[in-house]
Amino acid sequence: MQVIGLDVGFGFTKATNGREYQVFKSVVGEAAETQFNDQLLPAKATLGRHIEVGGEANYVGELAEQQSRGRGFTLDPAQFISKFARVLSLSGVAPLIDSNQPVRIVTGLPISFFRKHKDQLTQMLQQRHVVKLFKPGSPEWEERVVNVERVRVIPQPFGSLFNLMLNDLGKVTSQRFVTEKIGVIDVGFRTADFTISDKTKYAERGSLSTDAGISLAFTAIASALQQQSGVNIELYRLYEAVNKGTIKIRGKRYDISAMVRQAFQSLAAKIAAEANRLWADDWDIDAIVITGGGGAVLAPHMQPLLEGEVIPVPADQDARLNNVGGYWKYGMHVWST
Ligand SMILES: Nc1ncnc2c1ncn2[C@@H]1O[C@H](COP(=O)(O)OP(=O)(O)OP(=O)(O)O)[C@@H](O)[C@H]1O
Ligand SMILES: [Mg+2]
């Protein structure tokens, strides 16, 4: 039995089997069908990003961003689950498993989509999927059967909590997360998720999803750039520019560092105010965990504004992987005997 953690985020898809990780942008596109196909495909592309699912060949992630004519990317939850989630999931999971062997998956959904989409996501995943994985930079492919026999869906921020609480064998190593009342703020690309774990029990009152993900700051940056350059930049093409603080559009370089700082500062203030308001009655919270890729970026701005002890995000880890790592550990916890 193989345990897989899977986090199909609006920004990035993440998957792990406990040993290796897959991380790529949640973008799906048509695979090219030219005679140059093999030479043009970057050989360093990862197995799984060129994948045939249900008879359709797709590029996924950065490969789709760079090579596909028709590209799909959405921040609409219903569309995301019905149109893209299957290809993104299989692109992440197929390279990590042994063909045909039973697979068990733990995955998560934002608090607000949990009730509505949990069964749909389970049904979509819990199947025997036959896919073709094309070898990067070559015309060869291999067939893989992703034989998913069980799926567990948990509220997204609990992934980060289990990541802190459990070790790689699925055993509890950090007692405070079992005995205390912990608030979790997970800032992703589209959503900011807030939840309270009271001695590991999910507390409805303190849980909420909002649209205050990093894309809100990116939207502000993209619209300022459009005014300056006349070019409408897709949000998923802004990560590198935001990191570097500069972007080149049609040969002209724009310094966006001040713009980025301001957009992040105001998003952080919005999220911190939301947390303080949501948890006003939960003054007995022991600690607050900030997580998610967006959480790592905003933490320095948020920390001074939050009322309570904040457990700092480890700087040496990719915070985008906190949830998926926890999903996998939780799978080990419930299924390894
Ligand atoms: N190495 C990195 N590359 C790209 N983005 C990064 C990196 N490290 C942190 N980030 C930040 O992480 C954010 C994405 O975080 P994350 O992967 O947790 O979101 P998501 O889970 O896809 O979104 P959602 O939870 O809304 O569905 C980006 O918007 C960016 O600000
Ligand atoms: Mg997320």
Tab-separated table of N, CA and C and ligand atoms in Angstrom, residues 7-10 12 14 156 186-189 191 193 292-293 320 323 327, ligand 2:
chain	number	residue	atom	x	y	z
A	7	ASP	N	-1.920	18.013	-2.495
A	7	ASP	CA	-2.479	19.339	-2.225
A	7	ASP	C	-2.597	20.074	-3.561
A	8	VAL	N	-3.811	20.063	-4.105
A	8	VAL	CA	-4.033	20.745	-5.380
A	8	VAL	C	-4.461	22.175	-5.058
A	9	GLY	N	-3.496	23.083	-5.026
A	9	GLY	CA	-3.784	24.475	-4.673
A	9	GLY	C	-4.102	25.296	-5.920
A	10	PHE	N	-4.677	26.449	-5.714
A	10	PHE	CA	-4.982	27.317	-6.856
A	10	PHE	C	-3.700	27.867	-7.486
A	12	PHE	N	-0.278	26.372	-6.756
A	12	PHE	CA	0.652	25.275	-6.993
A	12	PHE	C	0.035	23.954	-6.591
A	14	LYS	N	0.926	20.259	-5.196
A	14	LYS	CA	1.999	19.633	-4.435
A	14	LYS	C	1.621	18.183	-4.153
A	156	GLN	N	-8.072	21.973	4.930
A	156	GLN	CA	-6.712	22.271	4.487
A	156	GLN	C	-5.689	22.648	5.584
A	186	ASP	N	-3.546	29.853	7.112
A	186	ASP	CA	-2.902	29.304	5.915
A	186	ASP	C	-3.174	30.268	4.757
A	187	VAL	N	-2.144	30.977	4.340
A	187	VAL	CA	-2.322	31.899	3.216
A	187	VAL	C	-1.786	31.245	1.956
A	188	GLY	N	-2.679	30.993	1.004
A	188	GLY	CA	-2.293	30.400	-0.267
A	188	GLY	C	-2.368	31.429	-1.375
A	189	PHE	N	-2.519	30.940	-2.587
A	189	PHE	CA	-2.562	31.867	-3.715
A	189	PHE	C	-3.938	32.515	-3.851
A	191	THR	N	-6.797	31.625	-1.471
A	191	THR	CA	-7.539	31.706	-0.220
A	191	THR	C	-6.633	31.969	0.971
A	193	ASP	N	-7.069	30.725	4.774
A	193	ASP	CA	-7.880	29.843	5.603
A	193	ASP	C	-7.508	30.015	7.061
A	292	GLY	N	1.496	28.010	4.752
A	292	GLY	CA	1.229	28.219	3.327
A	292	GLY	C	2.335	29.068	2.712
A	293	GLY	N	2.503	28.942	1.410
A	293	GLY	CA	3.541	29.717	0.727
A	293	GLY	C	3.340	31.206	0.923
A	320	ARG	N	5.224	26.188	1.118
A	320	ARG	CA	4.149	25.668	0.265
A	320	ARG	C	3.909	24.182	0.534
A	323	ASN	N	1.328	21.821	4.126
A	323	ASN	CA	0.075	21.063	4.143
A	323	ASN	C	0.272	19.659	3.575
A	327	TYR	N	-0.456	16.045	5.230
A	327	TYR	CA	-1.436	15.085	4.686
A	327	TYR	C	-0.796	13.700	4.639
B	2	MG	MG	-3.098	25.943	-0.236
